[in-house]
Short mmCIF file of C-alpha atoms and ligand atoms in Angstrom, two decimals:
data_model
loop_
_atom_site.label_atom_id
_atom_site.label_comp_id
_atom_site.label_asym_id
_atom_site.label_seq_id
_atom_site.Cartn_x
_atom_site.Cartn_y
_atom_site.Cartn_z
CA UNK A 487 103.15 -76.68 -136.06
CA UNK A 488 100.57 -74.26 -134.70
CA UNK A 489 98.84 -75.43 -131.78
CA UNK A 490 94.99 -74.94 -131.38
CA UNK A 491 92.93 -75.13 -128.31
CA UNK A 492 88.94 -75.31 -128.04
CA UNK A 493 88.18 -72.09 -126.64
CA UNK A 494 84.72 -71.56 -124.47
CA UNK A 495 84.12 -68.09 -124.95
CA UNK A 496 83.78 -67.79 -128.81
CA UNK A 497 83.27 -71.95 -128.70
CA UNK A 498 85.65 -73.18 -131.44
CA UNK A 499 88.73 -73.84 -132.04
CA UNK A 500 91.54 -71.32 -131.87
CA UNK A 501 95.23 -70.29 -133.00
CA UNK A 502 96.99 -70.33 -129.70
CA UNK A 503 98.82 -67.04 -130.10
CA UNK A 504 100.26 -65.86 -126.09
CA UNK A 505 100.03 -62.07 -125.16
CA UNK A 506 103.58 -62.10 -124.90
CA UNK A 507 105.96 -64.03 -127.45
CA UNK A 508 106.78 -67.11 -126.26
CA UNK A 509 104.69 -66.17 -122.33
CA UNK A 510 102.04 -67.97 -121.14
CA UNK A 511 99.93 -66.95 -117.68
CA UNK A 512 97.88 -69.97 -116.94
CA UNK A 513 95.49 -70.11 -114.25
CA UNK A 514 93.76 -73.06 -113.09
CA UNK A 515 91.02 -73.21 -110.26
CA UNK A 516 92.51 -75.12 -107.51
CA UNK A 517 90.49 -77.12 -104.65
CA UNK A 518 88.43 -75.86 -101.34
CA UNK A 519 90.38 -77.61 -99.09
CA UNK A 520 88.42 -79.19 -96.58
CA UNK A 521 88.41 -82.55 -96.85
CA UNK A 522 90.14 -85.59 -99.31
CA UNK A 523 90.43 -84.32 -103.11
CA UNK A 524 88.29 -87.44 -105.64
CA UNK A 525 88.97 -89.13 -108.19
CA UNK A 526 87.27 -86.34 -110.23
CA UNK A 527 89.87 -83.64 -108.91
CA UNK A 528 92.29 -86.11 -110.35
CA UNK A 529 91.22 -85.84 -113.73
CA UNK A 530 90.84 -82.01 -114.11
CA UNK A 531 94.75 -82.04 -112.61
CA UNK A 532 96.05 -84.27 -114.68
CA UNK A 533 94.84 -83.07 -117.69
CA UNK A 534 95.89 -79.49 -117.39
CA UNK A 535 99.46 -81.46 -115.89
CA UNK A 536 99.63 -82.74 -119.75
CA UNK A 537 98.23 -79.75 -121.20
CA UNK A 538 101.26 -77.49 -119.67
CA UNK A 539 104.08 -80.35 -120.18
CA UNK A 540 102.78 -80.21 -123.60
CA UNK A 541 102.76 -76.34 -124.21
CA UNK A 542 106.04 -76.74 -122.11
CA UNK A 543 107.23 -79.54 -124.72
CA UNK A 544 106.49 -76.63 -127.37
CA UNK A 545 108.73 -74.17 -126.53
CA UNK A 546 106.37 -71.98 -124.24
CA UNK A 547 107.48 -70.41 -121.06
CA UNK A 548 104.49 -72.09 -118.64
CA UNK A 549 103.67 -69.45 -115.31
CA UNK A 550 100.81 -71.65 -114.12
CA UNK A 551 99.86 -70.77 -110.90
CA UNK A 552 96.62 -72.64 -109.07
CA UNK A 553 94.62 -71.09 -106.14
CA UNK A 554 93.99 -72.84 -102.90
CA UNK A 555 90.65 -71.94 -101.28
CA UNK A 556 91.65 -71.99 -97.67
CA UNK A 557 88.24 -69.72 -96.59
CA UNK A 558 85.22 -70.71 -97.76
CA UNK A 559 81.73 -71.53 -95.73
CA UNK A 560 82.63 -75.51 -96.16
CA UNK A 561 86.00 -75.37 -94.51
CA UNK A 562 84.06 -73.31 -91.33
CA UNK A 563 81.35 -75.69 -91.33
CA UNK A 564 84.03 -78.48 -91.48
CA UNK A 565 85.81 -77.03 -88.61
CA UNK A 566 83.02 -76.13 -86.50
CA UNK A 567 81.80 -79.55 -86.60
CA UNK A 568 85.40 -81.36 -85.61
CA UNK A 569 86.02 -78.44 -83.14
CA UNK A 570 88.88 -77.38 -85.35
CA UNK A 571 89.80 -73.64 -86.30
CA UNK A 572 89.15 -73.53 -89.83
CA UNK A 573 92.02 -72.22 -91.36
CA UNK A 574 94.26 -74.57 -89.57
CA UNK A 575 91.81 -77.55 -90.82
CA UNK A 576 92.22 -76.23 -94.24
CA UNK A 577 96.10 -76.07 -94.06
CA UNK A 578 95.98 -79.64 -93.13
CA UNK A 579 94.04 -80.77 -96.02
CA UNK A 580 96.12 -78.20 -98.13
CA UNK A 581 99.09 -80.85 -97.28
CA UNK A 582 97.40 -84.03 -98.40
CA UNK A 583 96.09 -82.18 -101.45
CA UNK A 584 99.42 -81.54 -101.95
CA UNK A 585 100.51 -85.10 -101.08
CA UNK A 586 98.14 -86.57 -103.76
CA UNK A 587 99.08 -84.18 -106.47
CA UNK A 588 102.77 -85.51 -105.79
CA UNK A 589 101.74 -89.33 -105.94
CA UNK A 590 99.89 -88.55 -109.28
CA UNK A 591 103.03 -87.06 -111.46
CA UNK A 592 101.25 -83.66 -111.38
CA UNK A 593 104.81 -81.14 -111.16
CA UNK A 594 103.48 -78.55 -113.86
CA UNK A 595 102.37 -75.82 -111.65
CA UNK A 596 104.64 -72.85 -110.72
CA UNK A 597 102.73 -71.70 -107.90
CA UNK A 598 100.07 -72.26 -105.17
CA UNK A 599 98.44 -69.42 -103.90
CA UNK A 600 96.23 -69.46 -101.01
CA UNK A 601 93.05 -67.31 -100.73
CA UNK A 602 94.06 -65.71 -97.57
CA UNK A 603 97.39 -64.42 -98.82
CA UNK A 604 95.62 -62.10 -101.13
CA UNK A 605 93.88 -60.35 -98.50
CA UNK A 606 95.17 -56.67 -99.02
CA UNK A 607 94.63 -57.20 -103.31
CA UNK A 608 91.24 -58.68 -102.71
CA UNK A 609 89.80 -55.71 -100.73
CA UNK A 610 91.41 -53.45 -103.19
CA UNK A 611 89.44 -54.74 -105.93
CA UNK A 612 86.30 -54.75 -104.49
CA UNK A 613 87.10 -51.29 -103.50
CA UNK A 614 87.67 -50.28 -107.11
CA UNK A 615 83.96 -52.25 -108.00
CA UNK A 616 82.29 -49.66 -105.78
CA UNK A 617 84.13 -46.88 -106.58
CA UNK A 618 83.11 -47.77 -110.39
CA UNK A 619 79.66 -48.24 -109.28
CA UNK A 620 79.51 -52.02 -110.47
CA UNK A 621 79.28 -52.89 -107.05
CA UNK A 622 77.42 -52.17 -103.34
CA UNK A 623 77.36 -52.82 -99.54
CA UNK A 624 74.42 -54.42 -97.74
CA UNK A 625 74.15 -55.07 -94.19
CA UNK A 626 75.42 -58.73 -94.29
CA UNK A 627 78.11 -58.05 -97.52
CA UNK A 628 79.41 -56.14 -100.43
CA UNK A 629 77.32 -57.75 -103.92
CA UNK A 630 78.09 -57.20 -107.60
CA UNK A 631 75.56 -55.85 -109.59
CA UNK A 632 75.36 -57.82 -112.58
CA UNK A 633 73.28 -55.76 -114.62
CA UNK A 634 75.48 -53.41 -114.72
CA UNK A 635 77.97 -55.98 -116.51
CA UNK A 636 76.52 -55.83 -119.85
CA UNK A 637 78.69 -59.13 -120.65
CA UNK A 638 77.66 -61.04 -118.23
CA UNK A 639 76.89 -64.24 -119.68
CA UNK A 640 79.44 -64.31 -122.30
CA UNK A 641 80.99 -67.31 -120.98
CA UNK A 642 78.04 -69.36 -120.61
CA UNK A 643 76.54 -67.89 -123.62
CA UNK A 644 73.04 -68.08 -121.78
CA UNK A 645 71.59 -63.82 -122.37
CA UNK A 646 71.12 -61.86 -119.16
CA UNK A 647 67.33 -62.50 -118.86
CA UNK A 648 67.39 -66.08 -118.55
CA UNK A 649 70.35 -65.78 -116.24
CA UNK A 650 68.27 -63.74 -113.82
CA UNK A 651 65.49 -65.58 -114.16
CA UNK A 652 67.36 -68.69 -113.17
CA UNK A 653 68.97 -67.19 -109.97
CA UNK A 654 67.60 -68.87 -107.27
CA UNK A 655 65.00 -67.05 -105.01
CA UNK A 656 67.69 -64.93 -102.37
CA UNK A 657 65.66 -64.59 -99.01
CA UNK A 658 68.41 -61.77 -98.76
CA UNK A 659 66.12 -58.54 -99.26
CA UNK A 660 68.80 -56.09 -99.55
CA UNK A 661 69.96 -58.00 -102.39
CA UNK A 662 68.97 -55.36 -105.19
CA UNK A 663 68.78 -58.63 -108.08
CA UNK A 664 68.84 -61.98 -106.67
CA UNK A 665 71.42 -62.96 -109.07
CA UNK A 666 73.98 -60.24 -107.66
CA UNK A 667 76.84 -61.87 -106.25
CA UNK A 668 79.03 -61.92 -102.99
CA UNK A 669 82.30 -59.87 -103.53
CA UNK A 670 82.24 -60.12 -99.52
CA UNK A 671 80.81 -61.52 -96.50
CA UNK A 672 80.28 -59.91 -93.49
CA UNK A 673 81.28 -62.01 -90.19
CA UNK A 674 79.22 -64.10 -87.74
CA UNK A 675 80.32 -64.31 -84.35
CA UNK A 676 83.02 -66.97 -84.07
CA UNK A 677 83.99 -66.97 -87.86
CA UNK A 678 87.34 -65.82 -89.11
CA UNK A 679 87.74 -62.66 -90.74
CA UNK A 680 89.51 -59.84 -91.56
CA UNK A 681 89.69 -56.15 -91.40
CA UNK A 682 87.95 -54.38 -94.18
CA UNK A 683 86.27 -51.10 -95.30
CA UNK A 684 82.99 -52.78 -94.73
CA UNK A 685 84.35 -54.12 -91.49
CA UNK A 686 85.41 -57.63 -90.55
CA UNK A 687 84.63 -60.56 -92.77
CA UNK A 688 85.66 -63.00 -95.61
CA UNK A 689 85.58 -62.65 -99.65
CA UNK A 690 83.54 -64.38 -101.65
CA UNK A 691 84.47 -67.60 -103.96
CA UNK A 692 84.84 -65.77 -107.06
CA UNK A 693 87.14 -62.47 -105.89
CA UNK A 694 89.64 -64.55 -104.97
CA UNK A 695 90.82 -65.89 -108.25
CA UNK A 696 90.62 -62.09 -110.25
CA UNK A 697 92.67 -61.23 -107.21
CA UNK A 698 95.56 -63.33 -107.40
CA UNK A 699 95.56 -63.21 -111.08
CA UNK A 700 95.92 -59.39 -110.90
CA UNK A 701 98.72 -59.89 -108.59
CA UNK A 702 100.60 -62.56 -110.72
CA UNK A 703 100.06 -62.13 -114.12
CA UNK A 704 98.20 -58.28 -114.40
CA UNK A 705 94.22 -57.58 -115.41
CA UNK A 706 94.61 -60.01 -118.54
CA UNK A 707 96.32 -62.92 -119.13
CA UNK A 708 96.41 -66.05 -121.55
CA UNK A 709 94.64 -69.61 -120.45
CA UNK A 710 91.90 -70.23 -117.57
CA UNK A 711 91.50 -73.63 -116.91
CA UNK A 712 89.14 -75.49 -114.37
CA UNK A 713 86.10 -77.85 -114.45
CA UNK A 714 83.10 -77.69 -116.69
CA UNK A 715 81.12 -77.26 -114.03
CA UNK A 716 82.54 -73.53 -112.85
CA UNK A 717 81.64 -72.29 -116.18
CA UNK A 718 78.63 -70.69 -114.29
CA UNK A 719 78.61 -68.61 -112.18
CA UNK A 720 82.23 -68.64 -111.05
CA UNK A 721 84.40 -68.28 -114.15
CA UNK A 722 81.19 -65.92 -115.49
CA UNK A 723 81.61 -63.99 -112.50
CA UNK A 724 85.23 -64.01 -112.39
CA UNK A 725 85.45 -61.95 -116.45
CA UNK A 726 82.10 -59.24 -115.03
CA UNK A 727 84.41 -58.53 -111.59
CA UNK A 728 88.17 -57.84 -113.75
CA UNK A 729 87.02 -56.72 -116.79
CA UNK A 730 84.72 -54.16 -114.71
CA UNK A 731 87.18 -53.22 -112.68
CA UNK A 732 90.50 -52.79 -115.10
CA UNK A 733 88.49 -51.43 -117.79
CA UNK A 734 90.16 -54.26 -120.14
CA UNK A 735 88.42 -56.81 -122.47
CA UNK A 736 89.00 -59.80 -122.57
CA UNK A 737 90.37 -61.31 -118.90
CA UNK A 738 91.33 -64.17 -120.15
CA UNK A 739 92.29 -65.06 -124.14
CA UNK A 740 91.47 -68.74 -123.87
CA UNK A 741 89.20 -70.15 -121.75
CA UNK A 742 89.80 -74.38 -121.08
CA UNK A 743 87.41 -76.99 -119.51
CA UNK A 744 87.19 -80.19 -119.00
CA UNK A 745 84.43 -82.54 -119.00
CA UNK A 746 83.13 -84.49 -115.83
CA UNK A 747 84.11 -87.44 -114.33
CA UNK A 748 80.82 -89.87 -114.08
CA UNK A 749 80.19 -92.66 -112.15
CA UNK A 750 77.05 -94.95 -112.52
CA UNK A 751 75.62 -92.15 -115.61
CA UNK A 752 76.12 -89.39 -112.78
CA UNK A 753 78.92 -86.66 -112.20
CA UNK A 754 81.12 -87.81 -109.58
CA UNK A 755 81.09 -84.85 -106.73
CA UNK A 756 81.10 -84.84 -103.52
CA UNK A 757 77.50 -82.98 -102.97
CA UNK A 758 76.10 -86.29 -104.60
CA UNK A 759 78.26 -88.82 -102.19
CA UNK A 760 79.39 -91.11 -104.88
CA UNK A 761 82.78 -90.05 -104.65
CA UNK A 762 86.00 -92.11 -103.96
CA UNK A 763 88.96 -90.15 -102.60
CA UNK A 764 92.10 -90.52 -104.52
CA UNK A 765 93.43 -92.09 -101.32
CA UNK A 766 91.07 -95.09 -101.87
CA UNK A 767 91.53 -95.20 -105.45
CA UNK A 768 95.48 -95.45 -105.04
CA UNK A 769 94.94 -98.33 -102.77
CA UNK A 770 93.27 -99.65 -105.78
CA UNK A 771 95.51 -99.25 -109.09
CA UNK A 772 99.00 -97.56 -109.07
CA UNK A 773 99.49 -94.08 -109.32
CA UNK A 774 100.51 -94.62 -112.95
CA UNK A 775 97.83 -95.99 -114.16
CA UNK A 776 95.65 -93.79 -112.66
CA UNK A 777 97.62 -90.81 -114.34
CA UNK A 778 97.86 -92.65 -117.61
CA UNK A 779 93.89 -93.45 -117.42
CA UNK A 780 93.11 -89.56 -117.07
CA UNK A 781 95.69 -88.91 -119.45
CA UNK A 782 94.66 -91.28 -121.97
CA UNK A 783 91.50 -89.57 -122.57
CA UNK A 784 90.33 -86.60 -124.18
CA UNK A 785 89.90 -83.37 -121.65
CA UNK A 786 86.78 -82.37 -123.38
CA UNK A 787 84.81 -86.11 -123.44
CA UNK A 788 83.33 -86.91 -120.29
CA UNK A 789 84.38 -90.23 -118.61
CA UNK A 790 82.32 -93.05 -117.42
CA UNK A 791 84.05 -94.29 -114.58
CA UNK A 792 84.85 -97.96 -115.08
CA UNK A 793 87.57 -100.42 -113.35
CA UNK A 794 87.37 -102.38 -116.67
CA UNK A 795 88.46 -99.01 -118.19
CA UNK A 796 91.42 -98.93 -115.64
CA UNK A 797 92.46 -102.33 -116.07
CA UNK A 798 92.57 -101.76 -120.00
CA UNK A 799 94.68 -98.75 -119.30
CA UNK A 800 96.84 -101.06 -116.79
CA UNK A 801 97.43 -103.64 -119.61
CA UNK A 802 98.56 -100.59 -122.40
CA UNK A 803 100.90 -98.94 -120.29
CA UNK A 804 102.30 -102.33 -119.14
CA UNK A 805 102.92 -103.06 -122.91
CA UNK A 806 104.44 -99.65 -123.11
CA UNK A 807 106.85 -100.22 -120.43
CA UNK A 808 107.43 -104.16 -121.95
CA UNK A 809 108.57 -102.28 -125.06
CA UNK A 810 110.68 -100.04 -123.37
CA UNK A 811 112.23 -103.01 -121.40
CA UNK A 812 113.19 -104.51 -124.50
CA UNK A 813 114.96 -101.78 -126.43
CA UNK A 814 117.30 -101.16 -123.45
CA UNK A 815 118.57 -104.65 -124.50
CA UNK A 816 117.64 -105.03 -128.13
CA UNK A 817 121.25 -105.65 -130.03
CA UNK A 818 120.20 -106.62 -133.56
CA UNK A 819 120.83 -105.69 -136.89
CA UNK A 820 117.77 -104.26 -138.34
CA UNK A 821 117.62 -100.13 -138.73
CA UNK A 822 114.81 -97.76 -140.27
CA UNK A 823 113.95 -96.65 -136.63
CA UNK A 824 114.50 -92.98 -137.82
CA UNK A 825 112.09 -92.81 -140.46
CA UNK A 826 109.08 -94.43 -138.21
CA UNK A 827 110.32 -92.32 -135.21
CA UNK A 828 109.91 -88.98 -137.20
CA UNK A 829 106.67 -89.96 -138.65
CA UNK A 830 105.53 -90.68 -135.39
CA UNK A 831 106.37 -87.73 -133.58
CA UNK A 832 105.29 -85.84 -136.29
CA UNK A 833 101.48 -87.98 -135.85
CA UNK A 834 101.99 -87.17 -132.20
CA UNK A 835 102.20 -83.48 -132.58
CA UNK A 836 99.62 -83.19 -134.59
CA UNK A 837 97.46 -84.79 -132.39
CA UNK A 838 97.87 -82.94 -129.37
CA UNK A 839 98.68 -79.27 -131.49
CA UNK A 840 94.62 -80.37 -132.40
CA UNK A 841 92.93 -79.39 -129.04
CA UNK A 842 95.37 -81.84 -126.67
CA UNK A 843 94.06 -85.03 -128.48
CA UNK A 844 95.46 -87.07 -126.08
CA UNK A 845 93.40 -90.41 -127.49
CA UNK A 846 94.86 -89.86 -131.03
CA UNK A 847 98.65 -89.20 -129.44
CA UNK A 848 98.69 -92.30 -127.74
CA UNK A 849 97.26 -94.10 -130.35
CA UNK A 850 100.29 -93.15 -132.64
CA UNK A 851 102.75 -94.66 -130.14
CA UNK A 852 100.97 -97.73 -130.05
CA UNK A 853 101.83 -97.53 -134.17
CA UNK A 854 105.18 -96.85 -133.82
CA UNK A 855 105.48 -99.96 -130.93
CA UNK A 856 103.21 -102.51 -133.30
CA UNK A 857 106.23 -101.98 -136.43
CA UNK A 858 109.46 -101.77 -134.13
CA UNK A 859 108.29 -105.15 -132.30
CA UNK A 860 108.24 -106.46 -135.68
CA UNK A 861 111.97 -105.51 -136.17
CA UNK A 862 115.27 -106.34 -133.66
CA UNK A 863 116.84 -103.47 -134.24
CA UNK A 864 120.60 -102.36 -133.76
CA UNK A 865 121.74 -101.05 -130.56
CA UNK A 866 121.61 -97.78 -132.21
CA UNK A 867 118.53 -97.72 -133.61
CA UNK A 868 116.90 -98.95 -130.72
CA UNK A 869 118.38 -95.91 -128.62
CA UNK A 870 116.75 -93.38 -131.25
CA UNK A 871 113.36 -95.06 -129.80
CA UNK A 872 114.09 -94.74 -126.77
CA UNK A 873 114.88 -90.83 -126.69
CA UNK A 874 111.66 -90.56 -128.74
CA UNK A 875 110.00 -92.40 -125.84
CA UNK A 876 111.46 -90.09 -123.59
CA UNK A 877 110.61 -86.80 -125.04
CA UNK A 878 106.80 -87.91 -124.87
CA UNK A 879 107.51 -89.10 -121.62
CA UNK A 880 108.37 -85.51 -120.61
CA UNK A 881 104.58 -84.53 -121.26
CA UNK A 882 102.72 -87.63 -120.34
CA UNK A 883 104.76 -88.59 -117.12
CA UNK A 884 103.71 -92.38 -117.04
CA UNK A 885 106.43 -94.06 -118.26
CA UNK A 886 108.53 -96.14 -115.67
CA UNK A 887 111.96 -96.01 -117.39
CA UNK A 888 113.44 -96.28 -113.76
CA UNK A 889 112.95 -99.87 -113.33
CA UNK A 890 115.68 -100.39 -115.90
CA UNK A 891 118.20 -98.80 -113.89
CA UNK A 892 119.14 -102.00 -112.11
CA UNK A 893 122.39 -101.67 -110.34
CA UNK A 894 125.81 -102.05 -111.57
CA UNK A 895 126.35 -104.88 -109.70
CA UNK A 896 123.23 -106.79 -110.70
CA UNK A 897 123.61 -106.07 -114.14
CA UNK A 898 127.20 -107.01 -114.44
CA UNK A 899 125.97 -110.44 -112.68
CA UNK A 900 123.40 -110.69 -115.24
CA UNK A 901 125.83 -110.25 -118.10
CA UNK A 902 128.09 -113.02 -116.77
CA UNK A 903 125.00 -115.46 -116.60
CA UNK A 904 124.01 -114.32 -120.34
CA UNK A 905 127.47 -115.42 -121.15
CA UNK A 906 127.18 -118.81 -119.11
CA UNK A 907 123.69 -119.29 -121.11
CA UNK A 908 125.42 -118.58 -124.44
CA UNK A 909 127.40 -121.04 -123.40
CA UNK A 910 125.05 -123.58 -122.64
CA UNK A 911 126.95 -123.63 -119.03
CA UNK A 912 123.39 -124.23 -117.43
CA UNK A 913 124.60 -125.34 -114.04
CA UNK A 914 126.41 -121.71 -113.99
CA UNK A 915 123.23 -119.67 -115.32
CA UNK A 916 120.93 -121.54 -112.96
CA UNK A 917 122.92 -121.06 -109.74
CA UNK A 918 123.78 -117.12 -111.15
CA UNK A 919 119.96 -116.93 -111.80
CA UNK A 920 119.04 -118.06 -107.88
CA UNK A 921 121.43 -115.58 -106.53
CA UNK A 922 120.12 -112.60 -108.63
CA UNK A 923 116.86 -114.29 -107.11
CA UNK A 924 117.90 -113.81 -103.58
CA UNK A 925 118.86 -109.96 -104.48
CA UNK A 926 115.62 -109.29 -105.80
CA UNK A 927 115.47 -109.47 -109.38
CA UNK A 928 114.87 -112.35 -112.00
CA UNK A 929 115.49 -113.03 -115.52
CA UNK A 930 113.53 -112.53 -118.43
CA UNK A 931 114.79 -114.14 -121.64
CA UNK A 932 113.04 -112.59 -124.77
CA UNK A 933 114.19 -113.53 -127.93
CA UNK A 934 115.97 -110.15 -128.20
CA UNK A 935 117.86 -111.23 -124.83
CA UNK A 936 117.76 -111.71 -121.29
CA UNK A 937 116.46 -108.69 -119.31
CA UNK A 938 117.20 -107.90 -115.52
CA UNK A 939 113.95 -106.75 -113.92
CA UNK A 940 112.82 -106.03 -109.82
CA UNK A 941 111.17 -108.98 -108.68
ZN1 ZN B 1730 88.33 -70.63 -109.19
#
């Protein structure tokens, strides 16, 4: 089945058709790392996490790579303030970024690549802006000129007049359009910078992404994913700088956003305060709920943050796992698994081939679980569920199949107490049940059969 994503540029649907065969670049903004990632952060990651295990799942060869920020005014304000050196405070943060990204499932990306490490290839293409006139130096900075970008706005679809008439008042005079942008920044005393044609300083937010892309994947590539709040200006700005520069239309085939996170009707951010870290929020709830409440929801709807949301997601993947409990054990006599299995997977494909409908996916599954629990199914019908199971496992990462894996020595003790209950040798399946107890596990006895499980 062909696979079609919502595209932001030409704002409809598209035929997901790579620049390469079977190739896709994918780019996705990464974090400014100077203090705890939110809840938000969590959302945009785990989203794109499914979207590549999904184009994964379909055959695609992913090269996702995300950018890491680690110079940016915040991070030097954030280390001036805790007498830190910047860079040093952003590696730290780069670490727990890193750490929470781990804790959440999210193992989709190919690489990380930090801002600073693309030094020589950022200067390069600003160079390249000014040589093509598209760009000039000022006394504080190198700008882009955006009016010399006749597609500037494309993205936003906003035209170039309102665009410029929205640009905040710049109390920079040498600015020649206050809606010019920083390429880069010239140094104060006691910031860190580097060498440059325009002496020492930093680049700008928006250089930094063409740059590594360049490097990675070449001047165009396949998917750009972030927020839907860097639609404007730094995924605008990000097409005028490239697509000035290499000559080439477009940067980027498909753009990809998602929607906000909210919290009390406003957008959770850390500018507004109402943030909670995802440190806080895994004190909270598990790490797989959390990952199967972002993944549970469409990308493109925005999400009202609730924890009666996060309890029903709790409860569904619970009954998920309950099922998958049971057909690790299930040793009945009814078939037909197949023939709901295939229809299933076939529901679940095209689901997420329609824009990543993660909602409708799910919803499937919870089909295909409502007419197997109606069934005890033979042990080898029950095992064709379960591989299902784990192939959508592969792109939603929530499942917690582990938990089954009980040791030998545990299960073989459980066995012998099934037999003692078959029995009706209670004395022998009570004192068998204490001592699994005292290891850590107890018994669950379903009507399909008993079932070891971690205390
Ligand atoms: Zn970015």
């Amino acid at each position: 089945m062909a696979l079609k994503v919502y595209n932001t540029l030409n704002r409809k649907k598209e035929l997901l058709k790579p620049i390469n065969g079977k190739k896709i670049n994918m780019f996705v903004c990464g974090p400014t790392v100077y203090d705890l990632s939110h809840i938000g952060h969590a959302k945009t990651y785990i989203q794109f996490d499914v979207i590549a295990r999904y184009l994964r799942y379909k055959g695609f060869e992913v090269n996702y790579v995300q950018n890491i920020t680690d110079i940016d005014d915040k991070i030097i304000r954030r280390g001036n303030e805790q007498g830190k050196d910047p860079i040093k405070l952003a590696h730290e943060f780069e670490k727990e970024y890193f750490a929470d990204m781990k804790a959440l499932g999210i193992n989709s990306v190919t690489k990380y690549a930090r801002a600073t490490e693309y030094m020589n290839a950022i200067i390069n293409q600003i160079k390249t802006l000014i040589k093509k006139d598209y760009a000039y130096e000022t006394e504080d900075g190198v700008y882009f000129e955006i009016e010399k970008f006749s597609d500037y706005g494309k993205l936003c679809h906003q035209p170039m007049d309102q665009i410029k008439e929205g640009a905040r008042v710049s109390i920079n005079e040498n600015k020649k359009s206050p809606s010019d942008f920083s390429l880069w920044k010239k140094a104060k005393p006691n910031e860190p910078s580097w060498n440059s044609p325009w002496g020492k300083g930093r680049p700008g937010w928006h250089i930094e992404d063409t740059a590594i892309t360049e490097t990675e994947f070449g001047p165009q590539y396949d998917l750009h994913g972030g927020g839907f709040d860097l639609i404007f200006p730094h995924h605008e700005s990000e097409i005028a700088q490239m697509e000035a520069a290499s000559g080439k239309k477009p940067l980027v085939q498909y753009w990809l956003h998602t929607a906000f996170l909210n919290i009390n009707k406003e957008k959770m951010s850390k500018s507004l305060g109402n943030f909670l870290t995802i440190r806080d929020a895994l004190k909270l709830w598990d790490e797989k709920t959390y990952r199967f409440y972002f993944a549970s929801t469409h990308y493109r709807t925005p999400l009202d943050y609730s924890e009666e949301a996060i309890d029903q997601a709790k409860q569904g993947l619970g009954r998920i796992n309950e099922f998958v409990r049971k057909l690790k054990v299930m040793n009945g006599k009814d078939s037909g698994a197949k023939k709901l299995v295939d229809s299933t997977l076939k529901k679940f494909e095209e689901h997420m081939d329609n824009d990543f409908d993660m909602p409708q996916a799910i919803a499937s599954v919870y089909d295909l679980i409502r007419e197997i629990n109606k069934l005890d199914l033979a042990k080898k019908d029950a095992e064709i569920v379960l591989y299902f199971m784990e192939k959508i496992d592969s792109v939603l990462g929530v499942i917690t199949f582990e938990d089954l894996s009980v040791p030998a020595d545990i299960q073989k003790l459980a066995n012998k107490r099934e037999v003692a209950r078959k029995e009706k040798d209670w004395t022998t399946a009570d004192k068998m049940r204490d001592e699994l107890k005292e290891k850590g596990f107890y018994i669950d006895d379903t009507p399909q059969g008993s079932v070891v499980k971690k205390l």
